[in-house]
CSV table of C-alpha atoms in Angstrom, one decimal:
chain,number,residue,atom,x,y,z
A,14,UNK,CA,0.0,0.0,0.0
A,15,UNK,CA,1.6,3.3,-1.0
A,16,UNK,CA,0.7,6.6,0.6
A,17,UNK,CA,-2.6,8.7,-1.4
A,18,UNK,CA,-1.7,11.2,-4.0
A,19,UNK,CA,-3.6,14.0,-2.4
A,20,UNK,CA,-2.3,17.3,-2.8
A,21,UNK,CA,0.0,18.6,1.0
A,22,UNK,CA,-2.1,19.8,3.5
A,23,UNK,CA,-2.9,23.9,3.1
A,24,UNK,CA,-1.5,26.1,6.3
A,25,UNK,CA,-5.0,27.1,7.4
A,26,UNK,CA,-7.2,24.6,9.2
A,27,UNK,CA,-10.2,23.5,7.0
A,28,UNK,CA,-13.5,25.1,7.5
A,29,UNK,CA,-15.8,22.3,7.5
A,30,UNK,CA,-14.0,19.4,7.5
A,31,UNK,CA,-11.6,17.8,4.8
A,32,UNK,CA,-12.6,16.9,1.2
A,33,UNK,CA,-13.1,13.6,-0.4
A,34,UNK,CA,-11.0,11.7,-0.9
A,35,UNK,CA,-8.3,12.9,1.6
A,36,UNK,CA,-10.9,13.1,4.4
A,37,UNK,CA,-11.2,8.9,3.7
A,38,UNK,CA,-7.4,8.7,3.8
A,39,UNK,CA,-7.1,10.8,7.5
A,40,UNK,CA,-9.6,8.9,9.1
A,41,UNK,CA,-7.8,5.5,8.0
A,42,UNK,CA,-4.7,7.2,9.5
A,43,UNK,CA,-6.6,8.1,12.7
A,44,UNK,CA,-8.7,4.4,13.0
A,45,UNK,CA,-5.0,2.5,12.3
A,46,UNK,CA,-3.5,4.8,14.6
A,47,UNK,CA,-5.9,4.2,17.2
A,48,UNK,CA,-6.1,0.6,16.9
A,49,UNK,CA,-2.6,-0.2,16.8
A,50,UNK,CA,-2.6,1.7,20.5
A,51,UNK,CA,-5.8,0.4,21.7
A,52,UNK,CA,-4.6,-3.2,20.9
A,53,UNK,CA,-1.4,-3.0,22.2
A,54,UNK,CA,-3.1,-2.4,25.7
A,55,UNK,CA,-4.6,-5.7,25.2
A,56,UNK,CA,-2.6,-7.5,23.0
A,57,UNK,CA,0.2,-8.4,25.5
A,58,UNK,CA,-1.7,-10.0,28.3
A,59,UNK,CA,-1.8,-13.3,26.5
A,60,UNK,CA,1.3,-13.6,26.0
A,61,UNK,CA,2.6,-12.7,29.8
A,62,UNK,CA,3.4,-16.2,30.4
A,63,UNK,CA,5.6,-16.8,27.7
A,64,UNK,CA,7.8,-13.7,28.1
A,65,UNK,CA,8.1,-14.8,32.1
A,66,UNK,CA,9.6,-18.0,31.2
A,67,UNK,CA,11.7,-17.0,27.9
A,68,UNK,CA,13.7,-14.1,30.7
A,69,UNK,CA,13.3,-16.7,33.3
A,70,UNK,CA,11.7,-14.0,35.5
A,71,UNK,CA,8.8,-13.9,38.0
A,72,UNK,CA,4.7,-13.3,37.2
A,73,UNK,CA,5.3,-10.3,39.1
A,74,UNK,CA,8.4,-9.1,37.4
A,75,UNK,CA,6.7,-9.5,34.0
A,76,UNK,CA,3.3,-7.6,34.4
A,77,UNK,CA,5.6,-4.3,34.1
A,78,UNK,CA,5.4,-5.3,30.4
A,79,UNK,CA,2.2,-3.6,30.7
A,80,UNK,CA,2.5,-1.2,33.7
A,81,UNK,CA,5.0,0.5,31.9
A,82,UNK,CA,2.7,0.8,28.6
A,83,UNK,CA,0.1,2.1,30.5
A,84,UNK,CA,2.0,3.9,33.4
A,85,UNK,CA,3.3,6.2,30.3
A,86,UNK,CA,-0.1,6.7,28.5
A,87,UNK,CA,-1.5,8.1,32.0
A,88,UNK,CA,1.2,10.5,33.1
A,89,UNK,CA,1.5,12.1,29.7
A,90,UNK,CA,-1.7,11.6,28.3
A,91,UNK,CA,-3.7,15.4,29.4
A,92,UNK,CA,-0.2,17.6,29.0
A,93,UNK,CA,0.4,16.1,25.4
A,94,UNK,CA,-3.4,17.2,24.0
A,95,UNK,CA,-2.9,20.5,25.8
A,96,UNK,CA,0.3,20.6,24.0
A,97,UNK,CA,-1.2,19.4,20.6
A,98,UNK,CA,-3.7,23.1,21.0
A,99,UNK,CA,-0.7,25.0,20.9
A,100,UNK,CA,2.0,23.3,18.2
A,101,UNK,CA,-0.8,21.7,16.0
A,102,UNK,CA,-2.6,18.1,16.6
A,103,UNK,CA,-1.0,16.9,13.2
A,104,UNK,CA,2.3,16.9,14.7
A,105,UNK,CA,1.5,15.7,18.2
A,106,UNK,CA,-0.3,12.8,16.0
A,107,UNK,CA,2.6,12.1,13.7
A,108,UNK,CA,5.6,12.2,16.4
A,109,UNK,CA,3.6,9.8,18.1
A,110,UNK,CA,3.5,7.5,15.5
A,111,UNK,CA,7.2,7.4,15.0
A,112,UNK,CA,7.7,6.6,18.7
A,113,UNK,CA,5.5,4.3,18.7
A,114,UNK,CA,6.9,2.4,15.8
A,115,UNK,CA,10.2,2.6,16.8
A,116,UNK,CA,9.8,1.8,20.2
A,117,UNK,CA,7.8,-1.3,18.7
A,118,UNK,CA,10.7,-2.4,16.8
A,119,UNK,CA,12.8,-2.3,19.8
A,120,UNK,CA,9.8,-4.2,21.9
A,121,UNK,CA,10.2,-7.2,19.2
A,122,UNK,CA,14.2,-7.3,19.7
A,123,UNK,CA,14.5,-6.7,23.3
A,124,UNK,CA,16.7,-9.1,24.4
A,125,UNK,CA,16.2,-9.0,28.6
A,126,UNK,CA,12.8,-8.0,30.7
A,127,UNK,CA,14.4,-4.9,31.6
A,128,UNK,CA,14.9,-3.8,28.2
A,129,UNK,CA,11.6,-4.3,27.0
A,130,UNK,CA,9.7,-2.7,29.5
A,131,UNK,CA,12.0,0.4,28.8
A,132,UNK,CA,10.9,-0.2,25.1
A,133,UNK,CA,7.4,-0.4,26.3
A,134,UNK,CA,7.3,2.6,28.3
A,135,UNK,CA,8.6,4.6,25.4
A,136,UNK,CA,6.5,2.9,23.1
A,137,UNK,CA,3.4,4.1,25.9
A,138,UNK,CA,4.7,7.8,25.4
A,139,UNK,CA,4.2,7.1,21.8
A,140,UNK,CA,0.9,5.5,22.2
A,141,UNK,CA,-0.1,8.8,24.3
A,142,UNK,CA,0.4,11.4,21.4
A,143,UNK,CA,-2.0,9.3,19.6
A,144,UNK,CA,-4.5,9.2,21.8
A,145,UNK,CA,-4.7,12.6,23.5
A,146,UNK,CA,-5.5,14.2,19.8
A,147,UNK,CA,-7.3,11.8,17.4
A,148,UNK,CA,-10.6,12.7,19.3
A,149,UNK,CA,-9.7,16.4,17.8
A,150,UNK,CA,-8.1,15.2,14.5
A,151,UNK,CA,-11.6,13.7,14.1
A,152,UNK,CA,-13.6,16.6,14.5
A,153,UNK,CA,-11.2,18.8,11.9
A,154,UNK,CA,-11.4,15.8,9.7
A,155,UNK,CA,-15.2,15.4,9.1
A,156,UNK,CA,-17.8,18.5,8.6
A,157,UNK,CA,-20.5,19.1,11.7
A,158,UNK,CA,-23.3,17.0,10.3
A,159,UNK,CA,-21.1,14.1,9.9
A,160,UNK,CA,-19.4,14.4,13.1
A,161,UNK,CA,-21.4,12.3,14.9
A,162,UNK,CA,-21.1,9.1,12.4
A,163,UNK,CA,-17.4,9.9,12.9
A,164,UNK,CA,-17.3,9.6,16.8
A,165,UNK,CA,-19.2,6.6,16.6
A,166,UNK,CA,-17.0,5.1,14.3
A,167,UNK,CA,-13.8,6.0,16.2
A,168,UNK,CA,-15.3,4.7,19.5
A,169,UNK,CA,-16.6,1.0,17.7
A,170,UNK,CA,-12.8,1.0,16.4
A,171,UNK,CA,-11.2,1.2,20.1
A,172,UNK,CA,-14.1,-1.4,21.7
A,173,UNK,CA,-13.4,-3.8,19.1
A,174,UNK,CA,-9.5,-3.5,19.4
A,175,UNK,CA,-10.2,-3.9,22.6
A,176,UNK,CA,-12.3,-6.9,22.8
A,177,UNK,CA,-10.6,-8.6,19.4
A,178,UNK,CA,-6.8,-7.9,21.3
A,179,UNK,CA,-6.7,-11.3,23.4
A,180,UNK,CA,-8.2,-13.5,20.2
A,181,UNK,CA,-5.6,-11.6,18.1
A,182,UNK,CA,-2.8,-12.6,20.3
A,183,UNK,CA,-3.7,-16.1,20.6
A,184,UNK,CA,-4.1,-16.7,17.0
A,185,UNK,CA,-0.2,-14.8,16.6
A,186,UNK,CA,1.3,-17.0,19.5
A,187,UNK,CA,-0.3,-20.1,17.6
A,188,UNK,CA,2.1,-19.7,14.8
A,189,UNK,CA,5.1,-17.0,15.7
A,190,UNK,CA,6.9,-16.0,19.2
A,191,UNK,CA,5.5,-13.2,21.0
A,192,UNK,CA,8.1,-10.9,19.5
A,193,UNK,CA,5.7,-10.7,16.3
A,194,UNK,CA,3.2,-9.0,18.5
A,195,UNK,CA,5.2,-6.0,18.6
A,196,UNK,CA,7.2,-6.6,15.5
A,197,UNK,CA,3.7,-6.4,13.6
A,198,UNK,CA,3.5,-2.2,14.4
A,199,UNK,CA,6.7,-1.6,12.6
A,200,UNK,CA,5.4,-2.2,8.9
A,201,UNK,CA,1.7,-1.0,9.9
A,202,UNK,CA,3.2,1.9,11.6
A,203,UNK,CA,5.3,2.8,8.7
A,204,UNK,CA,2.4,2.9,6.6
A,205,UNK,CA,0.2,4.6,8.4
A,206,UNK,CA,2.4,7.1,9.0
A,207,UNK,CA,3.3,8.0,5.5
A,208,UNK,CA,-0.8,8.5,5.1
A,209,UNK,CA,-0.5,10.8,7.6
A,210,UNK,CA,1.9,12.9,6.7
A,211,UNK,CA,-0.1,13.5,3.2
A,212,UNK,CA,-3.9,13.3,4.7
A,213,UNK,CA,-3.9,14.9,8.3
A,214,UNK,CA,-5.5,18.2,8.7
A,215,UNK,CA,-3.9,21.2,9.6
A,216,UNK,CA,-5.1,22.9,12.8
A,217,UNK,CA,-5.0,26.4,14.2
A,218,UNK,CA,-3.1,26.5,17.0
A,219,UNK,CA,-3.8,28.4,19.9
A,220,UNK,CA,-1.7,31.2,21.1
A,221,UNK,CA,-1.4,30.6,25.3
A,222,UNK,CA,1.6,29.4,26.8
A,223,UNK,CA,2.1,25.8,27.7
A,224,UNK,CA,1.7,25.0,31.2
A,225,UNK,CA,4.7,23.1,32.2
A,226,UNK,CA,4.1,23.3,36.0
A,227,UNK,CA,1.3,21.5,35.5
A,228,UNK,CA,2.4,19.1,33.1
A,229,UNK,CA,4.7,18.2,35.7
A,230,UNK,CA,2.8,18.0,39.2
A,231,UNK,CA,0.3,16.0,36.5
A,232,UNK,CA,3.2,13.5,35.7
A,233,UNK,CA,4.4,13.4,39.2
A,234,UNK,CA,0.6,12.8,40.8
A,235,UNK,CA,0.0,10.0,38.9
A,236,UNK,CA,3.4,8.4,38.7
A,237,UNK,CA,3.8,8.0,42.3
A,238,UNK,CA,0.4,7.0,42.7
A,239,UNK,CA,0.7,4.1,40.3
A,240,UNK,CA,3.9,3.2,41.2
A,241,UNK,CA,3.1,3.1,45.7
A,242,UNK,CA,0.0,1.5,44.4
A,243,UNK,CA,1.8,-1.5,42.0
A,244,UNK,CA,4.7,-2.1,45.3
A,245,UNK,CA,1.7,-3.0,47.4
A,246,UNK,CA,-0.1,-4.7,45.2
A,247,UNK,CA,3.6,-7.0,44.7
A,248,UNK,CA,4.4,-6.5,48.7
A,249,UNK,CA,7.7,-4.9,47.9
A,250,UNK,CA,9.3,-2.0,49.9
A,251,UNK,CA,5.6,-1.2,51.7
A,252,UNK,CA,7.3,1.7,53.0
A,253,UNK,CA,8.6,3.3,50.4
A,254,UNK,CA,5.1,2.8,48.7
A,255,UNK,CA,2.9,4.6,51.2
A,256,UNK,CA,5.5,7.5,51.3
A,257,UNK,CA,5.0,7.5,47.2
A,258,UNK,CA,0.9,7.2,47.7
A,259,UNK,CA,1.6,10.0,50.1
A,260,UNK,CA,4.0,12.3,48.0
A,261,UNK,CA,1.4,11.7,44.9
A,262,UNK,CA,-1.7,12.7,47.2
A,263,UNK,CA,0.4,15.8,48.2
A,264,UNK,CA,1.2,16.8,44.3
A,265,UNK,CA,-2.4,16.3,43.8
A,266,UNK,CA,-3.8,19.1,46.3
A,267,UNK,CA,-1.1,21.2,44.5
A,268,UNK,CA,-1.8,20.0,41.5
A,269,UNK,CA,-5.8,21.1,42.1
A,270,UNK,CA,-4.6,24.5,43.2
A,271,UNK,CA,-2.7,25.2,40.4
A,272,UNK,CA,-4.9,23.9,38.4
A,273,UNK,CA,-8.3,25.5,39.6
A,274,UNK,CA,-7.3,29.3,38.8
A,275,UNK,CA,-6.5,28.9,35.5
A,276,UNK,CA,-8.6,29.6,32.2
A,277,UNK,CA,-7.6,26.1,30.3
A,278,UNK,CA,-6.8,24.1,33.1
A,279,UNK,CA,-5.2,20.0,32.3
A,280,UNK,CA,-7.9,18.9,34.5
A,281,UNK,CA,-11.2,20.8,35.0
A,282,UNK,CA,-11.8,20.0,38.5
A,283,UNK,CA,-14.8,22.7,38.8
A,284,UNK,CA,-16.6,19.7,36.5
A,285,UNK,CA,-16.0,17.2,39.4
A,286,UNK,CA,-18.9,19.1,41.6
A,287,UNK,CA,-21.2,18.1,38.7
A,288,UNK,CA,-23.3,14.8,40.6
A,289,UNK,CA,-23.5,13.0,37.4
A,290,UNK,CA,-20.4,13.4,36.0
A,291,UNK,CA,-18.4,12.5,39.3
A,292,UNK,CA,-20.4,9.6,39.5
A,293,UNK,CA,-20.1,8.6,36.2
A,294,UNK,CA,-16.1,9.0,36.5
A,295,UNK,CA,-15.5,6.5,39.3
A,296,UNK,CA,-18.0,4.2,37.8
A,297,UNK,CA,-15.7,4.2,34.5
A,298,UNK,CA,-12.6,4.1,37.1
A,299,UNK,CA,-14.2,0.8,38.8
A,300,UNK,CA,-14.9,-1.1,35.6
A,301,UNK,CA,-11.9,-0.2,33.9
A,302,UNK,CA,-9.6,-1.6,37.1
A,303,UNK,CA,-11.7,-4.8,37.5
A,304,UNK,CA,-11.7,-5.0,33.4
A,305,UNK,CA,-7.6,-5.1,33.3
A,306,UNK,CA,-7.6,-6.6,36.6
A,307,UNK,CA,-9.0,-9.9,34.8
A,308,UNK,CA,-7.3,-9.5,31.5
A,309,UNK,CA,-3.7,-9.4,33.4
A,310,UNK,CA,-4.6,-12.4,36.1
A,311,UNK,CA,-6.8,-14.6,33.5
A,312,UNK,CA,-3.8,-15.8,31.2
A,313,UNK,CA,-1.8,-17.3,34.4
A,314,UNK,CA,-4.6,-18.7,36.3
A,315,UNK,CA,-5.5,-21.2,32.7
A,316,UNK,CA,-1.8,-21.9,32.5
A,317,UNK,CA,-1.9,-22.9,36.2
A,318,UNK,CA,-4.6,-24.9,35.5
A,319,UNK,CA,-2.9,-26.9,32.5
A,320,UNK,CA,-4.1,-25.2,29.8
A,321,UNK,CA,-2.1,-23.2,26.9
């Protein structure tokens, strides 16, 4: 497949969305984009077994395959769509991409644990510029009245990568290593990335200055919180993880009053005091931890019980 011969992108951001047939060729940069993240969230639960024994390391040392993926998704997630307002989506979108595919290819040759949950840390940065701006990307892509179709269709793409990431991994571990699971990004990646170089749209780009106290007390917040949270999950260092719980609850009350004051906040916490959408938050929190919860724990329970 060889990148569309659509004309560059123009330096203004399009009116009312892009016209056919580039507007087909951004959104199949967007949707590949998209699922290539979404199922390496997913992807790699299956195959947590097998990467334990090839290192010769424990359960516990192996599930930061996926801590780190997702560790680096949550700390940079907000501060890279606030920074996509100000230096343009398109490129937030597209140096995400490289990472990503990059960081895959060094996934698929990693040759100790240590290395590849490096690579899959970066490869969660990556994974993060795509994210935080194809929601926007999307609405600069299609005109109003089809915006709605085009939501839909991006959130049916990230369920179904979701839901189809375990079958997809079984049926690649039937007939290759695990190492194809990430080795598969580099040629997809490649190619989606040259679409999206000649299809993405060009946005206007707001004028404020970035925010890199709060990026930062963001980053930190979470970090720690994850991090004490994972040592006492593993009963390492308790310690040291309630002082990291403690130091993350202390960024986050900065954090807030940073945060509150401003005009474009990273986090909106006036939104919180809405009833409905606080309690629609930690319902989406709770489902989402009991969700990955089983997805992680499943694969070394049927192992356990004698099954491949």
């Amino acid at each position: 497949m060889s990148a569309p011969s659509v004309s560059p992108p123009s330096p203004g951001p399009p009116t009312d969305g892009l016209p056919l047939p580039r507007r087909y060729w951004a959104i199949a940069a967007i949707l590949l984009a998209i699922a290539m993240s979404v199922l390496d969230s997913t992807i790699v639960n299956i195959a947590l077994p097998s990467i334990a024994r090839d290192f010769g390391a424990t359960s516990a040392a192996s599930i930061w395959v996926v801590n780190a993926y997702q560790l680096a998704i949550l700390v940079v997630l907000l501060p890279l769509s606030s920074l996509g307002e100000v230096v343009g989506y398109r490129r937030v979108s597209q140096a995400g991409l490289a990472v990503f595919t990059l960081a895959s290819l060094a996934c698929a040759w990693a040759p100790t644990l240590l290395v590849l949950s490096i690579a899959r840390l970066v490869q969660g940065l990556g994974a993060a510029g795509i994210v935080s701006v194809s929601g926007a990307l999307v609405r600069f892509t299609y005109p109003q009245r089809l915006l709605g179709r085009a939501v839909g269709i991006n959130a049916f793409v990230v369920a179904t990568c979701a839901a189809l990431g375990p079958t997809i991994a079984s049926a690649v571990l039937a007939v290759a290593q695990w190492r194809w699971l990430f080795g598969i990004n580099v040629p997809l990646g490649v190619i989606t990335i040259l679409i999206a170089i000649r299809a993405l749209p060009e946005t206007e780009r707001t004028r404020r200055p970035l925010n890199p106290a709060g990026a930062a007390l963001y980053a930190g917040t979470f970090g720690l919180l994850l991090s004490g949270l994972q040592s006492l999950a593993h009963h390492a260092a308790t310690a040291l993880a309630l002082v990291q719980i403690g130091c993350g609850c202390g960024l986050g009350w900065l954090l807030a009053r940073h945060e509150l004051p401003r005009a474009a906040p990273l986090i909106p916490f006036d939104l919180l005091r809405i009833r409905v959408l606080s309690l629609s938050l930690a319902t989406s929190v709770c489902s989402f931890m009991a969700q990955m919860a089983a997805l992680v724990a499943l694969p070394f329970e049927i192992q356990r019980l004698g099954h491949s």
